[in-house]
Amino acid sequence: NFSPLTGSEEGIKALLTCAETLVLIETEMRKKLSETGMDKLYFEIEHPFTDVLLEMEREGIRADAHELVRFSDTLSEQLEIMEKAIYECAGENFNILSPKQLGEVLFEHLGIPPVKKTKTGYSTDADVLMKIRSKHEIVPLILEYRKYAKLKSTYADGLLRFISENDGRIHTTFQQMATATGRIS
């Protein structure tokens, strides 16, 4: 109810409080920018860049939903083939994306020496799998499977949800100040 977008009285009051606070701290913030030598960076780079980001958000990124669906289907077929190969190597079916089940298969059933353990069992993160990739033919298959599964979930299927029905574009939010490294989030 505090969102000004709802039009509620509480939301409008909250927005006004934020605006009043900004006016009150402006002088102090400008002083701090100057004292730290950041005023030029802010006024010549960071502040003008917000207009660029806003335009990028409004413009969006064109996305071809049909191509993403086709890509997802291709990845599904590839994952199915890889899944069968992994099960054949393991001699059993299991949830390949479950660290617990994968750890049991690799380190208990197949006898690969474990690299490290966690509180909940064997670690099967990418670093561990890279260290043991030459120990059994199943490990490179699992690494490849994870790569394809990530492509499918994050990009092929993931981006589909964000395509606007109005213009067929993905409109994201770029956060200029969300990281300490200075990159856009």
Coordinates of N, CA and C in Angstrom, one line a residue:
N1 N 0.8 -1.2 0.0 CA 0.0 0.0 0.0 C 0.8 1.3 0.0
F2 N 2.2 1.2 0.3 CA 3.0 2.3 0.3 C 3.5 2.7 -1.0
S3 N 3.3 1.9 -2.0 CA 3.7 2.3 -3.4 C 2.9 3.5 -3.9
P4 N 3.6 4.5 -4.4 CA 2.8 5.6 -5.0 C 2.1 5.2 -6.2
L5 N 2.4 4.0 -6.8 CA 1.7 3.6 -8.0 C 0.3 3.1 -7.7
T6 N 0.0 2.8 -6.5 CA -1.3 2.4 -6.1 C -2.3 3.6 -6.0
G7 N -1.7 4.8 -5.8 CA -2.5 6.0 -5.7 C -3.0 6.1 -4.3
S8 N -2.5 5.3 -3.3 CA -3.0 5.4 -2.0 C -2.4 6.6 -1.3
E9 N -3.2 7.1 -0.3 CA -2.7 8.2 0.4 C -1.4 8.0 1.1
E10 N -1.2 6.7 1.7 CA 0.0 6.4 2.3 C 1.2 6.4 1.3
G11 N 0.9 5.9 0.1 CA 2.0 5.9 -0.9 C 2.4 7.2 -1.3
I12 N 1.4 8.1 -1.5 CA 1.8 9.5 -1.9 C 2.6 10.2 -0.8
K13 N 2.2 10.0 0.5 CA 2.9 10.6 1.6 C 4.3 10.0 1.7
A14 N 4.5 8.7 1.4 CA 5.8 8.2 1.4 C 6.7 8.8 0.3
L15 N 6.1 9.0 -0.8 CA 6.8 9.6 -1.9 C 7.2 11.0 -1.6
L16 N 6.3 11.7 -1.0 CA 6.6 13.1 -0.7 C 7.7 13.2 0.4
T17 N 7.7 12.3 1.3 CA 8.7 12.2 2.4 C 10.1 12.0 1.7
C18 N 10.2 11.1 0.8 CA 11.4 10.8 0.1 C 11.9 12.0 -0.7
A19 N 11.0 12.7 -1.4 CA 11.3 13.9 -2.1 C 11.8 15.0 -1.2
E20 N 11.2 15.2 -0.1 CA 11.6 16.2 0.9 C 13.0 15.9 1.4
T21 N 13.2 14.6 1.7 CA 14.5 14.2 2.2 C 15.6 14.5 1.2
L22 N 15.4 14.2 0.0 CA 16.3 14.5 -1.1 C 16.7 16.0 -1.1
V23 N 15.7 16.8 -1.0 CA 16.0 18.3 -1.1 C 16.8 18.6 0.1
L24 N 16.5 18.1 1.3 CA 17.3 18.4 2.5 C 18.7 18.0 2.5
I25 N 19.0 16.9 1.8 CA 20.4 16.3 1.8 C 21.2 16.8 0.6
E26 N 20.6 17.4 -0.4 CA 21.2 17.8 -1.6 C 22.5 18.6 -1.4
T27 N 22.4 19.6 -0.6 CA 23.6 20.5 -0.3 C 24.7 19.7 0.3
E28 N 24.4 18.8 1.3 CA 25.4 18.0 2.0 C 26.0 17.0 1.0
M29 N 25.2 16.4 0.1 CA 25.7 15.5 -0.8 C 26.7 16.1 -1.9
R30 N 26.3 17.3 -2.3 CA 27.1 18.0 -3.3 C 28.5 18.4 -2.6
K31 N 28.4 18.8 -1.3 CA 29.6 19.1 -0.6 C 30.5 17.8 -0.5
K32 N 29.9 16.7 -0.2 CA 30.7 15.5 0.0 C 31.3 15.0 -1.4
L33 N 30.6 15.2 -2.5 CA 31.1 14.9 -3.8 C 32.3 15.7 -4.1
S34 N 32.2 17.0 -3.8 CA 33.4 17.9 -4.0 C 34.6 17.6 -3.1
E35 N 34.3 17.3 -1.8 CA 35.4 17.0 -0.9 C 36.1 15.7 -1.3
T36 N 35.4 14.7 -1.8 CA 36.0 13.5 -2.2 C 36.6 13.5 -3.7
G37 N 36.4 14.6 -4.4 CA 36.9 14.7 -5.7 C 36.0 13.9 -6.7
M38 N 34.8 13.6 -6.3 CA 33.9 12.8 -7.2 C 32.9 13.6 -7.9
D39 N 32.9 14.9 -7.8 CA 31.9 15.8 -8.4 C 32.0 15.7 -9.9
K40 N 33.2 15.7 -10.5 CA 33.3 15.6 -11.9 C 32.8 14.3 -12.4
L41 N 33.2 13.2 -11.8 CA 32.7 11.9 -12.1 C 31.2 11.8 -12.1
Y42 N 30.6 12.3 -11.1 CA 29.1 12.3 -11.0 C 28.5 13.1 -12.0
F43 N 28.9 14.4 -12.1 CA 28.1 15.3 -13.0 C 28.4 15.1 -14.5
E44 N 29.6 14.6 -14.8 CA 30.0 14.5 -16.2 C 29.8 13.0 -16.8
I45 N 29.8 12.0 -15.9 CA 29.7 10.7 -16.4 C 28.4 10.0 -15.8
E46 N 28.4 9.8 -14.5 CA 27.3 9.0 -13.9 C 25.9 9.6 -14.1
H47 N 25.8 10.9 -13.8 CA 24.4 11.4 -14.0 C 23.9 11.5 -15.4
P48 N 24.8 11.9 -16.4 CA 24.3 11.8 -17.8 C 24.0 10.4 -18.3
F49 N 24.8 9.5 -17.7 CA 24.6 8.1 -18.1 C 23.2 7.5 -17.7
T50 N 22.6 8.1 -16.7 CA 21.3 7.6 -16.3 C 20.3 7.8 -17.5
D51 N 20.5 8.9 -18.2 CA 19.6 9.1 -19.4 C 19.8 8.0 -20.5
V52 N 21.0 7.6 -20.6 CA 21.3 6.5 -21.6 C 20.6 5.2 -21.1
L53 N 20.8 4.9 -19.9 CA 20.2 3.7 -19.3 C 18.7 3.7 -19.4
L54 N 18.1 4.9 -19.1 CA 16.6 5.0 -19.3 C 16.2 4.7 -20.7
E55 N 16.9 5.3 -21.6 CA 16.5 5.1 -23.0 C 16.7 3.6 -23.4
M56 N 17.7 3.0 -22.9 CA 17.9 1.5 -23.2 C 16.8 0.7 -22.6
E57 N 16.3 1.1 -21.4 CA 15.2 0.4 -20.7 C 14.0 0.5 -21.6
R58 N 13.7 1.8 -22.0 CA 12.5 2.0 -22.8 C 12.5 1.3 -24.1
E59 N 13.7 1.3 -24.8 CA 13.8 0.7 -26.1 C 13.7 -0.8 -26.0
G60 N 14.3 -1.4 -25.0 CA 14.3 -2.8 -24.8 C 15.2 -3.5 -25.8
I61 N 15.1 -4.8 -25.7 CA 16.0 -5.7 -26.6 C 15.0 -6.6 -27.4
R62 N 15.1 -6.5 -28.7 CA 14.2 -7.3 -29.5 C 14.6 -8.8 -29.3
A63 N 13.5 -9.6 -29.1 CA 13.7 -11.1 -28.9 C 12.7 -11.8 -29.8
D64 N 13.2 -12.8 -30.4 CA 12.4 -13.7 -31.3 C 11.9 -14.9 -30.5
A65 N 10.7 -14.8 -30.0 CA 10.1 -15.9 -29.2 C 10.1 -17.2 -29.9
H66 N 9.8 -17.2 -31.2 CA 9.8 -18.5 -31.9 C 11.2 -19.1 -32.0
E67 N 12.2 -18.3 -32.1 CA 13.6 -18.8 -32.2 C 14.0 -19.3 -30.8
L68 N 13.6 -18.7 -29.7 CA 13.9 -19.1 -28.4 C 13.2 -20.5 -28.1
V69 N 12.0 -20.6 -28.6 CA 11.3 -21.9 -28.4 C 12.0 -23.0 -29.2
R70 N 12.4 -22.7 -30.4 CA 13.1 -23.7 -31.2 C 14.4 -24.1 -30.5
F71 N 15.1 -23.1 -30.0 CA 16.4 -23.3 -29.3 C 16.1 -24.2 -28.0
S72 N 15.1 -23.9 -27.3 CA 14.7 -24.7 -26.1 C 14.4 -26.1 -26.5
D73 N 13.7 -26.3 -27.6 CA 13.4 -27.7 -28.0 C 14.7 -28.4 -28.4
T74 N 15.6 -27.7 -29.1 CA 16.9 -28.4 -29.5 C 17.7 -28.7 -28.2
L75 N 17.7 -27.8 -27.2 CA 18.4 -28.1 -26.0 C 17.8 -29.3 -25.2
S76 N 16.4 -29.4 -25.3 CA 15.7 -30.5 -24.6 C 16.1 -31.8 -25.2
E77 N 16.2 -31.8 -26.5 CA 16.6 -33.1 -27.2 C 18.0 -33.5 -26.9
Q78 N 18.9 -32.5 -26.8 CA 20.3 -32.7 -26.5 C 20.4 -33.2 -25.0
L79 N 19.7 -32.6 -24.1 CA 19.7 -33.0 -22.7 C 19.2 -34.4 -22.6
E80 N 18.2 -34.8 -23.3 CA 17.6 -36.1 -23.2 C 18.7 -37.2 -23.7
I81 N 19.4 -36.9 -24.7 CA 20.4 -37.8 -25.2 C 21.5 -37.9 -24.2
M82 N 22.0 -36.8 -23.6 CA 23.0 -36.8 -22.6 C 22.6 -37.5 -21.3
E83 N 21.3 -37.3 -21.0 CA 20.8 -37.9 -19.8 C 20.9 -39.5 -19.9
K84 N 20.5 -40.0 -21.1 CA 20.6 -41.4 -21.3 C 22.0 -41.9 -21.2
A85 N 23.0 -41.2 -21.8 CA 24.4 -41.5 -21.7 C 24.9 -41.5 -20.3
I86 N 24.5 -40.5 -19.5 CA 24.9 -40.4 -18.1 C 24.3 -41.6 -17.3
Y87 N 23.1 -41.9 -17.5 CA 22.5 -43.1 -16.8 C 23.1 -44.4 -17.1
E88 N 23.5 -44.5 -18.4 CA 24.2 -45.7 -18.8 C 25.6 -45.8 -18.1
C89 N 26.3 -44.7 -18.1 CA 27.6 -44.7 -17.4 C 27.5 -45.0 -15.9
A90 N 26.4 -44.5 -15.3 CA 26.2 -44.7 -13.9 C 25.6 -46.0 -13.5
G91 N 24.9 -46.6 -14.5 CA 24.3 -47.9 -14.2 C 23.0 -47.7 -13.5
E92 N 22.5 -46.5 -13.4 CA 21.2 -46.2 -12.7 C 20.7 -44.9 -13.1
N93 N 19.4 -44.7 -12.8 CA 18.8 -43.4 -13.0 C 18.8 -42.6 -11.7
F94 N 19.0 -41.3 -11.8 CA 19.1 -40.4 -10.7 C 18.8 -39.0 -11.2
N95 N 18.6 -38.1 -10.2 CA 18.5 -36.6 -10.6 C 19.8 -36.0 -10.8
I96 N 20.2 -35.8 -12.0 CA 21.6 -35.3 -12.3 C 21.8 -34.0 -11.7
L97 N 20.8 -33.2 -11.6 CA 21.0 -31.8 -11.1 C 20.9 -31.7 -9.5
S98 N 20.7 -32.9 -8.9 CA 20.7 -33.0 -7.4 C 22.1 -33.2 -6.9
P99 N 22.7 -32.2 -6.2 CA 24.1 -32.5 -5.7 C 24.2 -33.7 -4.8
K100 N 23.2 -33.9 -4.0 CA 23.2 -35.1 -3.1 C 23.2 -36.4 -3.8
Q101 N 22.3 -36.5 -4.8 CA 22.2 -37.8 -5.6 C 23.4 -37.9 -6.4
L102 N 23.9 -36.9 -7.0 CA 25.1 -36.9 -7.9 C 26.3 -37.3 -7.1
G103 N 26.4 -36.8 -5.9 CA 27.6 -37.1 -5.0 C 27.5 -38.6 -4.6
E104 N 26.4 -39.1 -4.3 CA 26.2 -40.5 -4.0 C 26.7 -41.4 -5.2
V105 N 26.2 -41.1 -6.4 CA 26.5 -41.8 -7.6 C 28.0 -41.8 -7.8
L106 N 28.6 -40.6 -7.8 CA 30.0 -40.4 -8.2 C 30.9 -41.1 -7.2
F107 N 30.7 -40.7 -5.9 CA 31.7 -41.1 -4.9 C 31.4 -42.4 -4.1
E108 N 30.2 -42.8 -4.1 CA 29.8 -44.0 -3.4 C 29.7 -45.2 -4.4
H109 N 28.8 -45.0 -5.4 CA 28.5 -46.1 -6.3 C 29.6 -46.3 -7.3
L110 N 30.2 -45.2 -7.9 CA 31.3 -45.4 -8.9 C 32.7 -45.4 -8.3
G111 N 32.8 -45.0 -7.0 CA 34.0 -45.1 -6.3 C 35.1 -44.1 -6.6
I112 N 34.7 -42.9 -7.2 CA 35.6 -41.9 -7.5 C 36.0 -41.2 -6.1
P113 N 37.3 -41.0 -5.9 CA 37.7 -40.4 -4.6 C 37.1 -39.0 -4.5
P114 N 36.4 -38.7 -3.4 CA 35.9 -37.3 -3.2 C 36.9 -36.3 -3.0
V115 N 36.7 -35.1 -3.5 CA 37.6 -34.0 -3.4 C 37.4 -33.2 -2.1
K116 N 36.1 -32.9 -1.9 CA 35.7 -32.2 -0.6 C 34.3 -32.5 -0.3
K117 N 34.1 -32.4 1.0 CA 32.7 -32.6 1.6 C 32.2 -31.3 2.1
T118 N 30.8 -31.3 2.1 CA 30.1 -30.1 2.7 C 29.4 -30.6 3.9
K119 N 28.6 -29.7 4.6 CA 27.8 -30.1 5.7 C 26.7 -31.2 5.3
T120 N 26.3 -31.1 4.1 CA 25.2 -31.9 3.6 C 25.6 -33.1 2.8
G121 N 26.9 -33.2 2.5 CA 27.4 -34.4 1.8 C 28.6 -34.0 0.9
Y122 N 28.7 -34.7 -0.2 CA 29.8 -34.5 -1.1 C 29.6 -33.2 -1.9
S123 N 30.7 -32.5 -2.2 CA 30.6 -31.3 -3.0 C 30.7 -31.8 -4.5
T124 N 29.8 -31.3 -5.3 CA 29.8 -31.6 -6.7 C 29.8 -30.3 -7.5
D125 N 30.4 -29.2 -7.0 CA 30.4 -28.0 -7.7 C 31.3 -28.1 -9.0
A126 N 31.3 -27.1 -9.8 CA 32.1 -27.1 -11.0 C 33.6 -27.3 -10.8
D127 N 34.1 -26.7 -9.8 CA 35.5 -26.9 -9.5 C 35.9 -28.3 -9.2
V128 N 35.1 -29.0 -8.3 CA 35.3 -30.4 -8.0 C 35.2 -31.2 -9.2
L129 N 34.1 -31.0 -10.0 CA 34.0 -31.9 -11.2 C 35.1 -31.7 -12.2
M130 N 35.7 -30.4 -12.3 CA 36.8 -30.2 -13.2 C 38.0 -31.0 -12.7
K131 N 38.2 -31.1 -11.4 CA 39.4 -31.8 -10.8 C 39.3 -33.3 -11.0
I132 N 38.0 -33.8 -11.1 CA 37.9 -35.3 -11.3 C 37.4 -35.7 -12.7
R133 N 37.4 -34.8 -13.6 CA 36.9 -35.1 -14.9 C 37.6 -36.2 -15.6
S134 N 38.9 -36.5 -15.3 CA 39.6 -37.6 -16.0 C 39.5 -38.9 -15.2
K135 N 38.8 -38.9 -14.1 CA 38.7 -40.1 -13.2 C 37.6 -41.1 -13.7
H136 N 36.6 -40.5 -14.5 CA 35.5 -41.4 -15.0 C 34.9 -40.7 -16.2
E137 N 34.4 -41.5 -17.1 CA 33.8 -40.9 -18.4 C 32.5 -40.2 -18.1
I138 N 31.9 -40.4 -17.0 CA 30.6 -39.8 -16.6 C 30.8 -38.3 -16.3
V139 N 31.9 -37.9 -15.8 CA 32.1 -36.5 -15.3 C 32.1 -35.5 -16.5
P140 N 32.8 -35.7 -17.6 CA 32.7 -34.7 -18.7 C 31.2 -34.6 -19.2
L141 N 30.5 -35.8 -19.2 CA 29.1 -35.7 -19.6 C 28.3 -34.9 -18.7
I142 N 28.5 -35.0 -17.4 CA 27.8 -34.2 -16.4 C 28.1 -32.7 -16.6
L143 N 29.3 -32.4 -16.8 CA 29.7 -31.0 -17.0 C 29.0 -30.4 -18.2
E144 N 29.0 -31.2 -19.3 CA 28.3 -30.8 -20.5 C 26.8 -30.7 -20.3
Y145 N 26.2 -31.6 -19.6 CA 24.8 -31.6 -19.2 C 24.4 -30.3 -18.5
R146 N 25.2 -30.0 -17.5 CA 25.0 -28.8 -16.7 C 25.0 -27.5 -17.6
K147 N 25.9 -27.5 -18.5 CA 26.1 -26.4 -19.4 C 24.8 -26.2 -20.3
Y148 N 24.3 -27.3 -20.8 CA 23.1 -27.2 -21.6 C 21.9 -26.9 -20.8
A149 N 21.8 -27.5 -19.6 CA 20.6 -27.2 -18.7 C 20.6 -25.7 -18.3
K150 N 21.8 -25.1 -18.1 CA 21.8 -23.7 -17.7 C 21.4 -22.9 -18.9
L151 N 21.8 -23.2 -20.1 CA 21.4 -22.5 -21.3 C 19.9 -22.5 -21.5
K152 N 19.3 -23.7 -21.2 CA 17.9 -23.9 -21.4 C 17.1 -23.1 -20.4
S153 N 17.5 -23.3 -19.1 CA 16.7 -22.6 -18.0 C 16.9 -21.1 -18.0
T154 N 18.1 -20.6 -18.2 CA 18.4 -19.2 -18.0 C 18.0 -18.4 -19.3
Y155 N 18.4 -19.0 -20.4 CA 18.2 -18.2 -21.6 C 17.0 -18.6 -22.5
A156 N 17.0 -19.9 -22.9 CA 16.0 -20.3 -23.8 C 14.6 -20.1 -23.2
D157 N 14.4 -20.7 -22.0 CA 13.1 -20.7 -21.3 C 13.0 -19.4 -20.5
G158 N 14.1 -19.0 -19.9 CA 14.0 -17.8 -19.0 C 13.7 -16.5 -19.6
L159 N 14.3 -16.3 -20.8 CA 14.0 -15.0 -21.5 C 12.6 -15.0 -22.1
L160 N 12.0 -16.1 -22.4 CA 10.6 -16.1 -23.0 C 9.6 -15.4 -22.0
R161 N 9.8 -15.6 -20.7 CA 8.9 -15.0 -19.8 C 8.9 -13.5 -19.8
F162 N 10.0 -12.9 -20.3 CA 10.1 -11.5 -20.1 C 9.8 -10.7 -21.4
I163 N 9.4 -11.4 -22.5 CA 9.2 -10.8 -23.7 C 7.8 -10.1 -23.6
S164 N 7.8 -8.8 -23.9 CA 6.5 -8.0 -23.8 C 5.6 -8.4 -25.0
E165 N 4.4 -8.6 -24.6 CA 3.4 -8.9 -25.7 C 3.1 -7.7 -26.5
N166 N 3.3 -6.5 -26.0 CA 3.1 -5.3 -26.7 C 4.0 -5.0 -27.9
D167 N 5.3 -5.3 -27.7 CA 6.3 -4.9 -28.7 C 7.3 -6.1 -29.0
G168 N 7.1 -7.2 -28.4 CA 8.1 -8.3 -28.6 C 9.5 -8.1 -28.2
R169 N 9.6 -7.2 -27.2 CA 11.0 -6.8 -26.7 C 11.1 -7.1 -25.2
I170 N 12.3 -7.3 -24.7 CA 12.5 -7.5 -23.3 C 13.0 -6.1 -22.8
H171 N 12.2 -5.6 -21.8 CA 12.5 -4.3 -21.1 C 13.0 -4.6 -19.7
T172 N 14.3 -4.4 -19.6 CA 14.9 -4.7 -18.3 C 15.1 -3.5 -17.5
T173 N 15.7 -3.6 -16.3 CA 16.1 -2.5 -15.4 C 17.6 -2.6 -15.2
F174 N 18.3 -1.5 -15.6 CA 19.7 -1.5 -15.4 C 20.0 -0.7 -14.1
Q175 N 20.8 -1.3 -13.2 CA 21.1 -0.7 -12.0 C 22.5 -0.2 -12.0
Q176 N 22.7 1.1 -11.9 CA 24.0 1.7 -12.1 C 24.8 1.6 -10.8
M177 N 24.2 1.6 -9.7 CA 24.9 1.7 -8.4 C 24.8 0.4 -7.6
A178 N 24.4 -0.7 -8.2 CA 24.2 -1.9 -7.4 C 25.5 -2.7 -7.1
T179 N 26.6 -2.5 -7.8 CA 27.8 -3.2 -7.6 C 28.9 -2.3 -7.1
A180 N 29.8 -2.9 -6.4 CA 31.0 -2.1 -5.9 C 32.0 -2.0 -7.0
T181 N 32.0 -2.8 -8.0 CA 33.0 -2.8 -9.1 C 32.7 -1.8 -10.1
G182 N 31.6 -1.2 -10.1 CA 31.3 -0.1 -11.1 C 30.6 -0.7 -12.4
R183 N 30.3 -1.9 -12.4 CA 29.6 -2.5 -13.6 C 28.1 -2.3 -13.4
I184 N 27.4 -2.4 -14.5 CA 26.0 -2.3 -14.5 C 25.4 -3.6 -14.1
S185 N 24.4 -3.6 -13.3 CA 23.7 -4.8 -12.9 C 22.3 -4.9 -13.6

